[in-house]
């Protein structure tokens, strides 16, 4: 659903490398673990669509960054506040208030809303 490029749109490459650094694990593995953690959190509320909305991708990016920061020992209070806000958005998505996927929509059909005069009186 998201890639490293999506994360780089949110944070700088230097900051992402610092967040992914753990002493005995590769940066790719740490990043993939955090992305999978974010996806599993999202899938506990909704089924992940094949074509997600940009808002859902943004939530996944934020959850991945929260997971990375948690592994680095950031203060949990501020991270829990952010996670609760995301949780509220996911609950609204599960209720159907916020769309989760981009559907191929045809342009709306224009309805003809005028009256056609038939000149019945002249027949």
mmCIF file of N, CA and C in Angstrom, residues 22-116:
data_model
loop_
_atom_site.group_PDB
_atom_site.id
_atom_site.type_symbol
_atom_site.label_atom_id
_atom_site.label_comp_id
_atom_site.label_asym_id
_atom_site.label_seq_id
_atom_site.Cartn_x
_atom_site.Cartn_y
_atom_site.Cartn_z
ATOM 1 N N UNK A 22 18.425 0.429 13.819
ATOM 2 C CA UNK A 22 18.504 -0.365 15.045
ATOM 3 C C UNK A 22 19.813 -1.134 14.973
ATOM 4 N N UNK A 23 20.424 -1.354 16.094
ATOM 5 C CA UNK A 23 21.799 -1.839 16.131
ATOM 6 C C UNK A 23 22.017 -3.173 15.419
ATOM 7 N N UNK A 24 21.148 -4.147 15.604
ATOM 8 C CA UNK A 24 21.411 -5.476 15.065
ATOM 9 C C UNK A 24 20.480 -5.876 13.919
ATOM 10 N N UNK A 25 19.737 -4.921 13.351
ATOM 11 C CA UNK A 25 18.826 -5.251 12.260
ATOM 12 C C UNK A 25 19.050 -4.303 11.096
ATOM 13 N N UNK A 26 18.769 -4.800 9.898
ATOM 14 C CA UNK A 26 18.939 -3.956 8.713
ATOM 15 C C UNK A 26 17.809 -2.927 8.655
ATOM 16 N N UNK A 27 18.099 -1.814 8.019
ATOM 17 C CA UNK A 27 17.120 -0.734 7.928
ATOM 18 C C UNK A 27 15.898 -1.158 7.114
ATOM 19 N N UNK A 28 16.121 -1.958 6.071
ATOM 20 C CA UNK A 28 15.007 -2.419 5.245
ATOM 21 C C UNK A 28 14.048 -3.297 6.053
ATOM 22 N N UNK A 29 14.609 -4.157 6.872
ATOM 23 C CA UNK A 29 13.777 -5.048 7.674
ATOM 24 C C UNK A 29 12.966 -4.265 8.700
ATOM 25 N N UNK A 30 13.599 -3.290 9.341
ATOM 26 C CA UNK A 30 12.891 -2.464 10.324
ATOM 27 C C UNK A 30 11.758 -1.705 9.643
ATOM 28 N N UNK A 31 12.035 -1.144 8.468
ATOM 29 C CA UNK A 31 11.016 -0.394 7.738
ATOM 30 C C UNK A 31 9.870 -1.304 7.323
ATOM 31 N N UNK A 32 10.179 -2.473 6.790
ATOM 32 C CA UNK A 32 9.127 -3.413 6.373
ATOM 33 C C UNK A 32 8.296 -3.889 7.557
ATOM 34 N N UNK A 33 8.943 -4.115 8.698
ATOM 35 C CA UNK A 33 8.208 -4.516 9.896
ATOM 36 C C UNK A 33 7.226 -3.433 10.338
ATOM 37 N N UNK A 34 7.663 -2.193 10.282
ATOM 38 C CA UNK A 34 6.790 -1.091 10.708
ATOM 39 C C UNK A 34 5.649 -0.865 9.718
ATOM 40 N N UNK A 35 5.922 -1.031 8.437
ATOM 41 C CA UNK A 35 4.854 -0.914 7.437
ATOM 42 C C UNK A 35 3.833 -2.030 7.655
ATOM 43 N N UNK A 36 4.304 -3.240 7.890
ATOM 44 C CA UNK A 36 3.386 -4.357 8.146
ATOM 45 C C UNK A 36 2.599 -4.161 9.432
ATOM 46 N N UNK A 37 3.229 -3.570 10.437
ATOM 47 C CA UNK A 37 2.525 -3.271 11.687
ATOM 48 C C UNK A 37 1.401 -2.259 11.443
ATOM 49 N N UNK A 38 1.692 -1.241 10.640
ATOM 50 C CA UNK A 38 0.675 -0.240 10.315
ATOM 51 C C UNK A 38 -0.470 -0.869 9.517
ATOM 52 N N UNK A 39 -0.135 -1.716 8.565
ATOM 53 C CA UNK A 39 -1.165 -2.375 7.763
ATOM 54 C C UNK A 39 -2.028 -3.304 8.606
ATOM 55 N N UNK A 40 -1.420 -3.995 9.541
ATOM 56 C CA UNK A 40 -2.211 -4.890 10.392
ATOM 57 C C UNK A 40 -3.125 -4.089 11.319
ATOM 58 N N UNK A 41 -2.663 -2.926 11.781
ATOM 59 C CA UNK A 41 -3.523 -2.071 12.604
ATOM 60 C C UNK A 41 -4.715 -1.577 11.787
ATOM 61 N N UNK A 42 -4.457 -1.165 10.543
ATOM 62 C CA UNK A 42 -5.540 -0.693 9.677
ATOM 63 C C UNK A 42 -6.505 -1.828 9.360
ATOM 64 N N UNK A 43 -5.964 -3.014 9.082
ATOM 65 C CA UNK A 43 -6.832 -4.137 8.720
ATOM 66 C C UNK A 43 -7.654 -4.647 9.897
ATOM 67 N N UNK A 44 -7.320 -4.241 11.114
ATOM 68 C CA UNK A 44 -8.165 -4.605 12.251
ATOM 69 C C UNK A 44 -9.461 -3.791 12.269
ATOM 70 N N UNK A 45 -9.504 -2.722 11.489
ATOM 71 C CA UNK A 45 -10.713 -1.897 11.397
ATOM 72 C C UNK A 45 -11.443 -2.089 10.074
ATOM 73 N N UNK A 46 -10.690 -2.114 8.972
ATOM 74 C CA UNK A 46 -11.290 -2.219 7.637
ATOM 75 C C UNK A 46 -10.491 -3.218 6.808
ATOM 76 N N UNK A 47 -11.109 -3.691 5.729
ATOM 77 C CA UNK A 47 -10.337 -4.508 4.794
ATOM 78 C C UNK A 47 -9.583 -3.546 3.882
ATOM 79 N N UNK A 48 -8.336 -3.854 3.631
ATOM 80 C CA UNK A 48 -7.496 -2.951 2.846
ATOM 81 C C UNK A 48 -7.854 -3.100 1.375
ATOM 82 N N UNK A 49 -8.288 -2.008 0.738
ATOM 83 C CA UNK A 49 -8.701 -2.093 -0.667
ATOM 84 C C UNK A 49 -7.504 -2.155 -1.610
ATOM 85 N N UNK A 50 -7.777 -2.590 -2.831
ATOM 86 C CA UNK A 50 -6.720 -2.674 -3.841
ATOM 87 C C UNK A 50 -6.300 -1.286 -4.304
ATOM 88 N N UNK A 51 -7.229 -0.355 -4.311
ATOM 89 C CA UNK A 51 -6.957 1.009 -4.765
ATOM 90 C C UNK A 51 -7.336 1.982 -3.651
ATOM 91 N N UNK A 52 -6.474 2.152 -2.626
ATOM 92 C CA UNK A 52 -6.841 2.985 -1.473
ATOM 93 C C UNK A 52 -6.835 4.481 -1.801
ATOM 94 N N UNK A 53 -7.596 5.211 -1.014
ATOM 95 C CA UNK A 53 -7.653 6.665 -1.177
ATOM 96 C C UNK A 53 -6.348 7.279 -0.663
ATOM 97 N N UNK A 54 -6.026 8.487 -1.110
ATOM 98 C CA UNK A 54 -4.832 9.154 -0.579
ATOM 99 C C UNK A 54 -4.905 9.368 0.933
ATOM 100 N N UNK A 55 -6.103 9.569 1.463
ATOM 101 C CA UNK A 55 -6.259 9.752 2.906
ATOM 102 C C UNK A 55 -5.878 8.477 3.660
ATOM 103 N N UNK A 56 -6.289 7.318 3.138
ATOM 104 C CA UNK A 56 -5.945 6.056 3.777
ATOM 105 C C UNK A 56 -4.446 5.797 3.686
ATOM 106 N N UNK A 57 -3.832 6.142 2.568
ATOM 107 C CA UNK A 57 -2.377 6.011 2.435
ATOM 108 C C UNK A 57 -1.667 6.917 3.435
ATOM 109 N N UNK A 58 -2.192 8.127 3.614
ATOM 110 C CA UNK A 58 -1.606 9.064 4.570
ATOM 111 C C UNK A 58 -1.700 8.519 5.992
ATOM 112 N N UNK A 59 -2.822 7.890 6.321
ATOM 113 C CA UNK A 59 -2.951 7.280 7.644
ATOM 114 C C UNK A 59 -1.938 6.159 7.824
ATOM 115 N N UNK A 60 -1.707 5.380 6.782
ATOM 116 C CA UNK A 60 -0.730 4.293 6.855
ATOM 117 C C UNK A 60 0.686 4.851 7.028
ATOM 118 N N UNK A 61 0.999 5.943 6.348
ATOM 119 C CA UNK A 61 2.309 6.579 6.498
ATOM 120 C C UNK A 61 2.487 7.059 7.933
ATOM 121 N N UNK A 62 1.459 7.706 8.478
ATOM 122 C CA UNK A 62 1.550 8.206 9.853
ATOM 123 C C UNK A 62 1.705 7.071 10.859
ATOM 124 N N UNK A 63 0.973 5.979 10.650
ATOM 125 C CA UNK A 63 1.102 4.836 11.554
ATOM 126 C C UNK A 63 2.480 4.197 11.454
ATOM 127 N N UNK A 64 3.044 4.165 10.261
ATOM 128 C CA UNK A 64 4.394 3.613 10.091
ATOM 129 C C UNK A 64 5.410 4.473 10.821
ATOM 130 N N UNK A 65 5.276 5.791 10.709
ATOM 131 C CA UNK A 65 6.193 6.682 11.418
ATOM 132 C C UNK A 65 6.036 6.562 12.930
ATOM 133 N N UNK A 66 4.810 6.363 13.382
ATOM 134 C CA UNK A 66 4.586 6.159 14.817
ATOM 135 C C UNK A 66 5.269 4.872 15.272
ATOM 136 N N UNK A 67 5.167 3.811 14.471
ATOM 137 C CA UNK A 67 5.812 2.542 14.822
ATOM 138 C C UNK A 67 7.332 2.695 14.846
ATOM 139 N N UNK A 68 7.877 3.438 13.883
ATOM 140 C CA UNK A 68 9.328 3.670 13.865
ATOM 141 C C UNK A 68 9.771 4.461 15.085
ATOM 142 N N UNK A 69 9.001 5.486 15.431
ATOM 143 C CA UNK A 69 9.347 6.311 16.589
ATOM 144 C C UNK A 69 9.229 5.522 17.890
ATOM 145 N N UNK A 70 8.256 4.614 17.946
ATOM 146 C CA UNK A 70 8.103 3.779 19.136
ATOM 147 C C UNK A 70 9.323 2.883 19.320
ATOM 148 N N UNK A 71 9.828 2.329 18.223
ATOM 149 C CA UNK A 71 11.012 1.472 18.305
ATOM 150 C C UNK A 71 12.249 2.260 18.725
ATOM 151 N N UNK A 72 12.262 3.565 18.442
ATOM 152 C CA UNK A 72 13.397 4.397 18.811
ATOM 153 C C UNK A 72 13.252 4.997 20.208
ATOM 154 N N UNK A 73 12.128 4.757 20.866
ATOM 155 C CA UNK A 73 11.981 5.204 22.255
ATOM 156 C C UNK A 73 11.445 6.615 22.415
ATOM 157 N N UNK A 74 10.658 7.098 21.458
ATOM 158 C CA UNK A 74 10.043 8.416 21.605
ATOM 159 C C UNK A 74 9.008 8.377 22.728
ATOM 160 N N UNK A 75 8.677 9.527 23.316
ATOM 161 C CA UNK A 75 7.664 9.557 24.393
ATOM 162 C C UNK A 75 6.318 9.019 23.906
ATOM 163 N N UNK A 76 5.753 8.104 24.679
ATOM 164 C CA UNK A 76 4.538 7.417 24.259
ATOM 165 C C UNK A 76 3.293 8.290 24.330
ATOM 166 N N UNK A 77 3.289 9.315 25.169
ATOM 167 C CA UNK A 77 2.088 10.134 25.331
ATOM 168 C C UNK A 77 1.702 10.827 24.025
ATOM 169 N N UNK A 78 2.681 11.474 23.396
ATOM 170 C CA UNK A 78 2.375 12.192 22.156
ATOM 171 C C UNK A 78 2.048 11.220 21.028
ATOM 172 N N UNK A 79 2.726 10.069 21.021
ATOM 173 C CA UNK A 79 2.451 9.079 19.981
ATOM 174 C C UNK A 79 1.069 8.457 20.169
ATOM 175 N N UNK A 80 0.663 8.260 21.421
ATOM 176 C CA UNK A 80 -0.667 7.703 21.681
ATOM 177 C C UNK A 80 -1.770 8.665 21.262
ATOM 178 N N UNK A 81 -1.547 9.964 21.420
ATOM 179 C CA UNK A 81 -2.528 10.956 20.980
ATOM 180 C C UNK A 81 -2.712 10.884 19.467
ATOM 181 N N UNK A 82 -1.595 10.805 18.744
ATOM 182 C CA UNK A 82 -1.675 10.708 17.286
ATOM 183 C C UNK A 82 -2.358 9.408 16.869
ATOM 184 N N UNK A 83 -2.028 8.319 17.548
ATOM 185 C CA UNK A 83 -2.609 7.027 17.204
ATOM 186 C C UNK A 83 -4.112 7.010 17.493
ATOM 187 N N UNK A 84 -4.550 7.691 18.548
ATOM 188 C CA UNK A 84 -5.976 7.767 18.857
ATOM 189 C C UNK A 84 -6.733 8.558 17.799
ATOM 190 N N UNK A 85 -6.127 9.628 17.287
ATOM 191 C CA UNK A 85 -6.760 10.397 16.210
ATOM 192 C C UNK A 85 -6.911 9.527 14.966
ATOM 193 N N UNK A 86 -5.878 8.769 14.646
ATOM 194 C CA UNK A 86 -5.936 7.879 13.484
ATOM 195 C C UNK A 86 -6.978 6.787 13.719
ATOM 196 N N UNK A 87 -7.050 6.287 14.947
ATOM 197 C CA UNK A 87 -8.026 5.257 15.291
ATOM 198 C C UNK A 87 -9.441 5.777 15.081
ATOM 199 N N UNK A 88 -9.694 7.032 15.461
ATOM 200 C CA UNK A 88 -11.019 7.622 15.256
ATOM 201 C C UNK A 88 -11.356 7.722 13.777
ATOM 202 N N UNK A 89 -10.368 8.079 12.949
ATOM 203 C CA UNK A 89 -10.602 8.139 11.500
ATOM 204 C C UNK A 89 -10.893 6.748 10.936
ATOM 205 N N UNK A 90 -10.183 5.736 11.433
ATOM 206 C CA UNK A 90 -10.411 4.365 10.964
ATOM 207 C C UNK A 90 -11.785 3.852 11.391
ATOM 208 N N UNK A 91 -12.237 4.266 12.561
ATOM 209 C CA UNK A 91 -13.576 3.879 13.003
ATOM 210 C C UNK A 91 -14.621 4.504 12.088
ATOM 211 N N UNK A 92 -14.419 5.764 11.730
ATOM 212 C CA UNK A 92 -15.352 6.407 10.793
ATOM 213 C C UNK A 92 -15.309 5.734 9.428
ATOM 214 N N UNK A 93 -14.137 5.266 9.010
ATOM 215 C CA UNK A 93 -14.044 4.532 7.745
ATOM 216 C C UNK A 93 -14.792 3.209 7.832
ATOM 217 N N UNK A 94 -14.681 2.541 8.969
ATOM 218 C CA UNK A 94 -15.358 1.250 9.121
ATOM 219 C C UNK A 94 -16.876 1.409 9.125
ATOM 220 N N UNK A 95 -17.354 2.556 9.561
ATOM 221 C CA UNK A 95 -18.791 2.830 9.546
ATOM 222 C C UNK A 95 -19.275 3.264 8.168
ATOM 223 N N UNK A 96 -18.340 3.579 7.276
ATOM 224 C CA UNK A 96 -18.718 3.980 5.926
ATOM 225 C C UNK A 96 -18.833 5.483 5.747
ATOM 226 N N UNK A 97 -18.455 6.259 6.747
ATOM 227 C CA UNK A 97 -18.541 7.715 6.643
ATOM 228 C C UNK A 97 -17.436 8.302 5.784
ATOM 229 N N UNK A 98 -16.305 7.615 5.704
ATOM 230 C CA UNK A 98 -15.168 8.070 4.902
ATOM 231 C C UNK A 98 -14.854 6.962 3.900
ATOM 232 N N UNK A 99 -14.731 7.291 2.615
ATOM 233 C CA UNK A 99 -14.432 6.245 1.625
ATOM 234 C C UNK A 99 -13.026 5.687 1.822
ATOM 235 N N UNK A 100 -12.864 4.410 1.485
ATOM 236 C CA UNK A 100 -11.576 3.755 1.650
ATOM 237 C C UNK A 100 -10.879 3.474 0.330
ATOM 238 N N UNK A 101 -11.626 3.431 -0.766
ATOM 239 C CA UNK A 101 -10.995 3.118 -2.044
ATOM 240 C C UNK A 101 -11.461 4.093 -3.108
ATOM 241 N N UNK A 102 -10.596 4.256 -4.083
ATOM 242 C CA UNK A 102 -10.927 5.092 -5.236
ATOM 243 C C UNK A 102 -11.572 4.189 -6.260
ATOM 244 N N UNK A 103 -12.782 4.500 -6.607
ATOM 245 C CA UNK A 103 -13.489 3.697 -7.595
ATOM 246 C C UNK A 103 -13.448 4.419 -8.926
ATOM 247 N N UNK A 104 -13.395 3.627 -9.991
ATOM 248 C CA UNK A 104 -13.448 4.221 -11.319
ATOM 249 C C UNK A 104 -14.864 4.720 -11.542
ATOM 250 N N UNK A 105 -14.998 6.015 -11.478
ATOM 251 C CA UNK A 105 -16.326 6.590 -11.617
ATOM 252 C C UNK A 105 -16.502 7.116 -13.027
ATOM 253 N N UNK A 106 -17.626 6.795 -13.580
ATOM 254 C CA UNK A 106 -17.980 7.358 -14.872
ATOM 255 C C UNK A 106 -18.470 8.775 -14.618
ATOM 256 N N UNK A 107 -18.338 9.635 -15.614
ATOM 257 C CA UNK A 107 -18.859 10.986 -15.387
ATOM 258 C C UNK A 107 -20.357 10.912 -15.120
ATOM 259 N N UNK A 108 -20.848 11.763 -14.258
ATOM 260 C CA UNK A 108 -22.266 11.697 -13.928
ATOM 261 C C UNK A 108 -23.136 11.944 -15.163
ATOM 262 N N UNK A 109 -24.179 11.162 -15.255
ATOM 263 C CA UNK A 109 -25.079 11.289 -16.390
ATOM 264 C C UNK A 109 -25.957 12.508 -16.189
ATOM 265 N N UNK A 110 -26.023 13.330 -17.191
ATOM 266 C CA UNK A 110 -26.856 14.521 -17.091
ATOM 267 C C UNK A 110 -28.306 14.129 -17.336
ATOM 268 N N UNK A 111 -29.145 14.539 -16.435
ATOM 269 C CA UNK A 111 -30.562 14.242 -16.576
ATOM 270 C C UNK A 111 -31.228 15.386 -17.318
ATOM 271 N N UNK A 112 -32.117 15.004 -18.188
ATOM 272 C CA UNK A 112 -32.871 16.022 -18.926
ATOM 273 C C UNK A 112 -34.013 16.458 -18.019
ATOM 274 N N UNK A 113 -34.021 17.715 -17.688
ATOM 275 C CA UNK A 113 -35.009 18.214 -16.741
ATOM 276 C C UNK A 113 -35.844 19.352 -17.339
ATOM 277 N N UNK A 114 -36.194 19.199 -18.557
ATOM 278 C CA UNK A 114 -37.052 20.228 -19.136
ATOM 279 C C UNK A 114 -38.293 19.560 -19.700
ATOM 280 N N UNK A 115 -39.312 20.358 -19.890
ATOM 281 C CA UNK A 115 -40.589 19.859 -20.359
ATOM 282 C C UNK A 115 -40.631 19.962 -21.872
ATOM 283 N N UNK A 116 -41.016 18.878 -22.527
ATOM 284 C CA UNK A 116 -41.130 18.873 -23.980
ATOM 285 C C UNK A 116 -42.572 19.185 -24.332
#
